Coordinates of C-alpha atoms and ligand atoms in Angstrom, one line a residue:
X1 CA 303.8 10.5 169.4
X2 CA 302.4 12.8 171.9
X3 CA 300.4 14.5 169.7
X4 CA 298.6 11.6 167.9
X5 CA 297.7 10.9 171.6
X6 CA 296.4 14.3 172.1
X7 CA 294.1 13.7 168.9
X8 CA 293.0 10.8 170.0
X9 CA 292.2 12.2 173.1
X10 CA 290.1 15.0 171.7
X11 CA 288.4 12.6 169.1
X12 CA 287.7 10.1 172.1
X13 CA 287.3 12.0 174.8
X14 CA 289.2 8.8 176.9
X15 CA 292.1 6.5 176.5
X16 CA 293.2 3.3 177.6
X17 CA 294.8 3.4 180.5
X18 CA 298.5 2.6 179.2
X19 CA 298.0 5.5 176.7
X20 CA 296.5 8.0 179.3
X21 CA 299.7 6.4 181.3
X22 CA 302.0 7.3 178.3
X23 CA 300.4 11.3 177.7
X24 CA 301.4 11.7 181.9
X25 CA 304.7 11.0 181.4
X26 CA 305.3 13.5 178.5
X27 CA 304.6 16.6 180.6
X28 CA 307.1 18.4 179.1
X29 CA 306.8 22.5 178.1
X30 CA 305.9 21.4 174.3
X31 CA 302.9 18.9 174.9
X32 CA 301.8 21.1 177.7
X33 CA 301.1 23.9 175.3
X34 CA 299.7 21.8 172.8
X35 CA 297.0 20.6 175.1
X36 CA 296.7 24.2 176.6
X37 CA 295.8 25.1 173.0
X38 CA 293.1 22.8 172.1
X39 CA 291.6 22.5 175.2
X40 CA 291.4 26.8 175.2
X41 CA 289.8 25.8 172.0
X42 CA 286.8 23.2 173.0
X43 CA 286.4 25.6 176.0
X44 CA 285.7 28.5 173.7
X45 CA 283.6 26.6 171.4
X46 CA 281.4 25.3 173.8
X47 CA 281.5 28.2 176.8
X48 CA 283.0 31.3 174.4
X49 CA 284.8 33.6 176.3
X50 CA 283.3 33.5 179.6
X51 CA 284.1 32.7 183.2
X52 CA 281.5 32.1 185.7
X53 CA 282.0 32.6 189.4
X54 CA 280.5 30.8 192.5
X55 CA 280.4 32.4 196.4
X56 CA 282.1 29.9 198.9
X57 CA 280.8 30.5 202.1
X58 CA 283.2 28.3 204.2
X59 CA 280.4 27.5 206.7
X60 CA 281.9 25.1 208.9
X61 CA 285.7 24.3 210.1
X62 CA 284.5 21.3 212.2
X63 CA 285.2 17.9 211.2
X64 CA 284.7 14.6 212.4
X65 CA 287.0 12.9 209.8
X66 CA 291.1 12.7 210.2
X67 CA 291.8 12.8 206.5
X68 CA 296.3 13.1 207.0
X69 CA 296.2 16.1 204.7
X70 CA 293.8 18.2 205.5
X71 CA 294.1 21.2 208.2
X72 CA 290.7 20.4 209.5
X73 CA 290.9 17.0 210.6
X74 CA 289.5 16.2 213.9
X75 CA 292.8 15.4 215.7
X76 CA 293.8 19.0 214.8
X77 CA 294.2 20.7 218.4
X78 CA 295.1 23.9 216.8
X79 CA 292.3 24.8 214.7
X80 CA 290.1 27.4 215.4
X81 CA 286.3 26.1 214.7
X82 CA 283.9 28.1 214.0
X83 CA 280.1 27.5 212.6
X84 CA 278.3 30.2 210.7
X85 CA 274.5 30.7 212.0
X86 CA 271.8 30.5 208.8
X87 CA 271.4 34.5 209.6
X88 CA 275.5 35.2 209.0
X89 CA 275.2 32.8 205.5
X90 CA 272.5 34.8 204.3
X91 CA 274.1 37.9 204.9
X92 CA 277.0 36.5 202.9
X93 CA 274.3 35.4 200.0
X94 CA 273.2 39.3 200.1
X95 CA 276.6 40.7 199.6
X96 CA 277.6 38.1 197.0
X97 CA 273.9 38.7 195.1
X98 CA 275.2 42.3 195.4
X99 CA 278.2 41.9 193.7
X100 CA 276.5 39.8 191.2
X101 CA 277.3 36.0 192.2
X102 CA 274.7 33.8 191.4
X103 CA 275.7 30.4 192.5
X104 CA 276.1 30.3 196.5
X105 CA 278.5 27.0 197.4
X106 CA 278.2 26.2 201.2
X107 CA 280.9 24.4 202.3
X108 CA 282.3 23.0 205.5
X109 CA 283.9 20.0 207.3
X110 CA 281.7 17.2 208.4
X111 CA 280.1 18.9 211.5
X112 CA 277.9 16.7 213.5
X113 CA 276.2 19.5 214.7
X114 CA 274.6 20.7 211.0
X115 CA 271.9 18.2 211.1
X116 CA 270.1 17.9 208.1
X117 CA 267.0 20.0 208.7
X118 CA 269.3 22.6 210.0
X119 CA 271.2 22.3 206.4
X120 CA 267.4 22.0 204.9
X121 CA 266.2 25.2 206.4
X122 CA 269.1 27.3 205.1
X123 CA 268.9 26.1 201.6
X124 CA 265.5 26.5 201.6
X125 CA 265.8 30.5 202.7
X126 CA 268.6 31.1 200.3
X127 CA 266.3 29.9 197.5
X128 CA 263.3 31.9 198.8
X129 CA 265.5 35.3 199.6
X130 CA 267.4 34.9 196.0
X131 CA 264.9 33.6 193.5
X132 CA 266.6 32.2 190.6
X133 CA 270.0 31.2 192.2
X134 CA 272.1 28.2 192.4
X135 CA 272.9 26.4 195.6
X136 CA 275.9 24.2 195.5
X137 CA 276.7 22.0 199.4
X138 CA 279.9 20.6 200.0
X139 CA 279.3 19.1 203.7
X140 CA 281.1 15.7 202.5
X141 CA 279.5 11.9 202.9
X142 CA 276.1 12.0 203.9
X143 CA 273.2 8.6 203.5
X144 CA 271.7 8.8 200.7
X145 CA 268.1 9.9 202.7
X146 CA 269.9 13.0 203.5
X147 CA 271.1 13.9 199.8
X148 CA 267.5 13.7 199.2
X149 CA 266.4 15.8 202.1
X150 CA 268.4 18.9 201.0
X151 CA 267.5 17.9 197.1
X152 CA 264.1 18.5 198.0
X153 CA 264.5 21.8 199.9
X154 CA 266.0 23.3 196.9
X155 CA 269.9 22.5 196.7
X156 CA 271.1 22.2 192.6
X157 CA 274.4 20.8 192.9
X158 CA 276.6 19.1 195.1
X159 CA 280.8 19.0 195.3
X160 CA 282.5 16.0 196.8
X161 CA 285.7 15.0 195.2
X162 CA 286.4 11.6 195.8
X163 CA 290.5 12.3 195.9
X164 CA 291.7 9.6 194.8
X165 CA 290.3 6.5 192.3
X166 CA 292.6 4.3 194.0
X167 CA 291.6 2.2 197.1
X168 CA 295.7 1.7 198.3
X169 CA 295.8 5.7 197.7
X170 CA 292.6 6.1 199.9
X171 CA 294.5 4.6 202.7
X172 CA 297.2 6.4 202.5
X173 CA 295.5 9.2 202.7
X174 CA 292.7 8.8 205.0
X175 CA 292.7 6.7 208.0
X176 CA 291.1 3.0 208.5
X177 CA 286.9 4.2 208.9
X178 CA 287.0 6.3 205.9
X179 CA 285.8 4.0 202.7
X180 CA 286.8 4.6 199.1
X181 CA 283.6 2.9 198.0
X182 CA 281.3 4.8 200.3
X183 CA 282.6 8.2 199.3
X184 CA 282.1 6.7 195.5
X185 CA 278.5 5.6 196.4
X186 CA 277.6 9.0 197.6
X187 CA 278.5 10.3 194.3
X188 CA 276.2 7.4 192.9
X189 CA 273.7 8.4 194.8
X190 CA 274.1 12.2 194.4
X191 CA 273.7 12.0 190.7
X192 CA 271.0 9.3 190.5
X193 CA 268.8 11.9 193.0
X194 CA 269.3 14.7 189.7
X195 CA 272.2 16.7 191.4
X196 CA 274.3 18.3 189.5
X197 CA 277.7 16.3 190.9
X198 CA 281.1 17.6 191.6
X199 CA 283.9 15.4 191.7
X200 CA 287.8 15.2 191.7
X201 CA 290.9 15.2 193.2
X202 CA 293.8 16.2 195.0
X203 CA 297.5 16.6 192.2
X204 CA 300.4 15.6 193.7
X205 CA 298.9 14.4 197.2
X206 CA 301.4 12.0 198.5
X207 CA 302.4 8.5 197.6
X208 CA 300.0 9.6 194.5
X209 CA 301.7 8.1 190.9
X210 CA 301.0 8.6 187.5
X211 CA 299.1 5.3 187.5
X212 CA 297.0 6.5 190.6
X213 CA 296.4 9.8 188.3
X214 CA 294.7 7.3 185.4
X215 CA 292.6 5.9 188.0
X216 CA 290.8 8.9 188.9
X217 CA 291.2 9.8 184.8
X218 CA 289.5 6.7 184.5
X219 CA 286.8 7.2 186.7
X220 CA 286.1 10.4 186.2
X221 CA 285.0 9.0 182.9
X222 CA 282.7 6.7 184.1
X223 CA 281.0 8.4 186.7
X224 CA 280.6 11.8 183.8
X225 CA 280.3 14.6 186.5
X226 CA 279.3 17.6 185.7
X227 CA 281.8 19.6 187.5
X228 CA 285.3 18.5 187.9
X229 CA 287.4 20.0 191.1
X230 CA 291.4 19.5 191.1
X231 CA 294.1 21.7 192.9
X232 CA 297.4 20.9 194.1
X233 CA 298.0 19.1 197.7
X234 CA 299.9 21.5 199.5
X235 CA 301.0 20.5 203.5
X236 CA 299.4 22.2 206.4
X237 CA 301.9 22.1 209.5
X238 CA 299.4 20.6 212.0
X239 CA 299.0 17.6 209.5
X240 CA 301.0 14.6 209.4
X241 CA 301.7 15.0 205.6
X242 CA 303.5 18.7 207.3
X243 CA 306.8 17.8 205.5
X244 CA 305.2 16.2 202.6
X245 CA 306.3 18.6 199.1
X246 CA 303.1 20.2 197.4
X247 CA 301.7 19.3 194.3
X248 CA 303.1 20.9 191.5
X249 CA 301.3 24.5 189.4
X250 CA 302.5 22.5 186.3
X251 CA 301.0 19.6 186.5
X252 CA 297.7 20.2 187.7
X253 CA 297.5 22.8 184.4
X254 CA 298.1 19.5 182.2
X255 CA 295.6 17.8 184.1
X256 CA 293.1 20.6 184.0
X257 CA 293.5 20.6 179.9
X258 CA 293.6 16.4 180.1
X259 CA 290.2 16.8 181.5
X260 CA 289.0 19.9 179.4
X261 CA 289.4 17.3 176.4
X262 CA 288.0 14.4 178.2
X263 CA 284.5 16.5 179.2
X264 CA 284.4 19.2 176.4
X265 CA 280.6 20.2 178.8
X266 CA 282.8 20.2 182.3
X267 CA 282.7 23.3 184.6
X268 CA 286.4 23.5 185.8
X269 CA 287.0 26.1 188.7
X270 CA 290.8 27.2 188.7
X271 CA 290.7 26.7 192.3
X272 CA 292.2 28.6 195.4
X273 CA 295.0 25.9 195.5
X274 CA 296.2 26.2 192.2
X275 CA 296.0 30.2 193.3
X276 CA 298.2 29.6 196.4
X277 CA 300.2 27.5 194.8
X278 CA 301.5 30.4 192.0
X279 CA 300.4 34.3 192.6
X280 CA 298.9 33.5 188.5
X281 CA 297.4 30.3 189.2
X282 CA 294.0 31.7 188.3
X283 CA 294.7 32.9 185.1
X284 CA 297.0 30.0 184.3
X285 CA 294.0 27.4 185.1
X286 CA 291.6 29.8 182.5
X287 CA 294.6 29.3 179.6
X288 CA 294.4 25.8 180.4
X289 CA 290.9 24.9 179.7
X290 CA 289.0 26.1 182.9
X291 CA 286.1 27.5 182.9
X292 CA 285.0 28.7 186.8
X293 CA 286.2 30.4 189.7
X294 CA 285.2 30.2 193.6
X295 CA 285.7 33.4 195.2
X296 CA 285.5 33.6 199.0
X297 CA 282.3 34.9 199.9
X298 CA 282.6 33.7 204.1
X299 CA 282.7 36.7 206.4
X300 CA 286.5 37.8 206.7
X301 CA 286.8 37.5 210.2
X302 CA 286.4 33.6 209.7
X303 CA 288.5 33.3 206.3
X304 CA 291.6 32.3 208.1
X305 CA 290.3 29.9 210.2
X306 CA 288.9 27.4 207.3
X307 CA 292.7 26.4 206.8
X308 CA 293.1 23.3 204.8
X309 CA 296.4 24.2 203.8
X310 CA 299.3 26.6 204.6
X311 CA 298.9 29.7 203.5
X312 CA 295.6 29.5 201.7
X313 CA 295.0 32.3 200.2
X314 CA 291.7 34.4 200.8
X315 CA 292.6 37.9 200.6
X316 CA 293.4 39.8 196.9
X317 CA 292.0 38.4 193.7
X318 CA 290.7 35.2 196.1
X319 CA 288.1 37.6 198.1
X320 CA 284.4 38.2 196.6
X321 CA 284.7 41.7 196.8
X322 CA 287.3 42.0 194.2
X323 CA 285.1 40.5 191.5
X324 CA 285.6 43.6 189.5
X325 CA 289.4 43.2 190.0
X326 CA 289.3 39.7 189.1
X327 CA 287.2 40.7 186.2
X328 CA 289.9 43.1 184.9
X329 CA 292.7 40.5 185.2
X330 CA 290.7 38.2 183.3
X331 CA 289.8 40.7 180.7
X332 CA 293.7 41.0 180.0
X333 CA 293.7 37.4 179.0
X334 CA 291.2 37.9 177.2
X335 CA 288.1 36.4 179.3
X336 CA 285.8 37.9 181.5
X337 CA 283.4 36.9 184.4
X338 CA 279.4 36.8 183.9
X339 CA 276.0 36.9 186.5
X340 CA 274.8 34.0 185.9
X341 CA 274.0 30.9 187.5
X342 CA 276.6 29.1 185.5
X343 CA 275.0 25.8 185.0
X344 CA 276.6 23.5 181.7
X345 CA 275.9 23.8 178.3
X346 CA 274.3 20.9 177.1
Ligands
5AD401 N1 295.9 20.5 200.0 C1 295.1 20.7 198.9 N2 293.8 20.5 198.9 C2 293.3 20.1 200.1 N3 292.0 19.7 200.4 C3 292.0 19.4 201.7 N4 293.2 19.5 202.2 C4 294.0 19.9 201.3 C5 295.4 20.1 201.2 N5 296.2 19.9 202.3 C6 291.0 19.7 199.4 C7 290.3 18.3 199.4 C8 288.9 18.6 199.7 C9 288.7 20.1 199.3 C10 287.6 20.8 200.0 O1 290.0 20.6 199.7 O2 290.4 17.8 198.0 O3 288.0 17.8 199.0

């Protein structure tokens, strides 16, 4: 049963949505594998051996949004905000080129107080400092004017994950001024401006279902981003999902070869959270069809303070400067990282 769907799937690329339904609620050990295996296979076919690796300089922690899950929200008394000046993300860029990153992602809460020439001006010296890289933002739901404004100073890609396809789910995640269709229109608007787009979600974010998880399945498909972000939710105390239990390792592996086999092309980071989440997470999310990484390239002293969730790791395998670390576990699984911009194969 299961693995006629998985054919399908591969063949396809997409199911209907009581079939996709039907794969989600036959996670067990044996189908897991299964899709492990081809997806491994499509990834290797299309993207070989290779992993690519992005710098994440986290460089805001203020936020005007409440989103209930996140460890930046605005209501957040606790958190310690910080804003990097364009001098400390350059020197960032400079260590990462160093150590052979390519791709700079700037990422940060949705800070008022990074207007968008200030955003402008930085993109525009990272290009000019390090001809021939990639610059990814992250800085959330911006008018579509704006998208264009950085587009045209130099920025290649753009991550916003829309969290969840459902517009019930967006509630109960985010509170009454945040839109589901906005967000959704940004992405619109990101990709119809030539950005490289970023999308995704949050696995096992609560009140999320398996039916919620076809919806952004679904979408996904029909919006055909370029890059696909997922990670476990996992609580942060000063939220109010604090007591809320994390999203599993497990399932975001199925999800991350489920979308492996729906976008052959995708880049998919094994992301910090699926890193926090299990000490192997990394190397898990390369046996299961990803294709990326996103070490921490912000300057130390400010790692701990961009805390979406509890315990996020930054330190170890997560930090920039252990790219030839990270290299050598990935060379045991037989993989290994690459300079390189990292854009997709076509
Ligand atoms: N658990 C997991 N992921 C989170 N994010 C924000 N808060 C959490 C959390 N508590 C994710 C969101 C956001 C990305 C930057 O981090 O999906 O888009």
């Amino acid at each position: 049963m299961s693995s006629s769907l998985i054919d399908r799937l591969e063949a396809d690329h997409v199911l209907p949505a009581d079939a996709f339904l039907t794969l989600l609620m036959q996670q067990t050990p044996a189908v897991q594998e299964e899709l492990a295996r081809r997806a491994r296979a499509v990834r290797e076919r299309i993207y070989g051996k290779t992993v690519y690796i992005r710098g994440l300089i986290e460089c805001s922690s203020f936020c005007k949004n409440d989103c209930y899950y996140c460890g930046l929200r605005r209501s957040n008394q606790n958190a310690q905000r910080y804003r990097l000046t364009e001098e400390e993300i350059l020197q960032c860029c400079a260590e990462g080129w160093q150590l052979g990153f390519r791709t700079f992602v700037l990422q940060g809460g949705e800070d008022p107080a990074l207007s968008p020439d200030c955003v402008a001006r930085t993109v525009r010296a990272i290009k000019k400092r390090f001809p021939g890289c990639a610059v990814t933002l992250s800085l959330g739901e911006h008018s579509k004017d704006v998208f264009q404004i950085w587009k045209e100073a130099g920025a290649d890609r753009y991550l916003l994950r829309h969290e969840t396809a459902s517009d019930a789910h967006y509630r109960r995640l985010h509170p009454a001024q945040m839109s589901l269709l906005h967000r959704k229109q940004c992405l619109w608007d990101l990709k119809a401006l030539g950005y490289q787009v970023g999308a995704g979600f949050m696995v096992g974010s609560p009140g999320q279902t398996k039916a919620h998880m076809v919806e952004d399945l679904l979408f996904l498909y029909e919006l055909q981003p370029e890059m696909i972000g997922i990670g476990p939710f996992l609580p942060h105390h000063d939220t109010p999902f604090a007591r809320e239990p994390a999203g599993t390792c497990q399932e975001t592996l199925f999800l991350l070869s489920v979308l492996r086999l729906m976008f052959p092309h995708v880049l998919l980071p094994a992301t910090t959270a699926l890193n926090t989440v299990d000490p192997h997470g990394r190397e898990l999310g390369i046996l299961a069809g990803a294709n990326v990484i996103m070490p921490n390239l912000s300057p130390t002293q400010v790692r701990k303070k961009y805390l979406l969730y509890d315990n996020k790791a930054c330190t170890g395998e997560e930090a920039a400067e252990s790219v030839a670390q990270i290299d050598r576990t990935l060379q045991k699984i037989g993989y290994s990282l690459t300079v390189s911009r990292g854009d997709p194969v076509i």
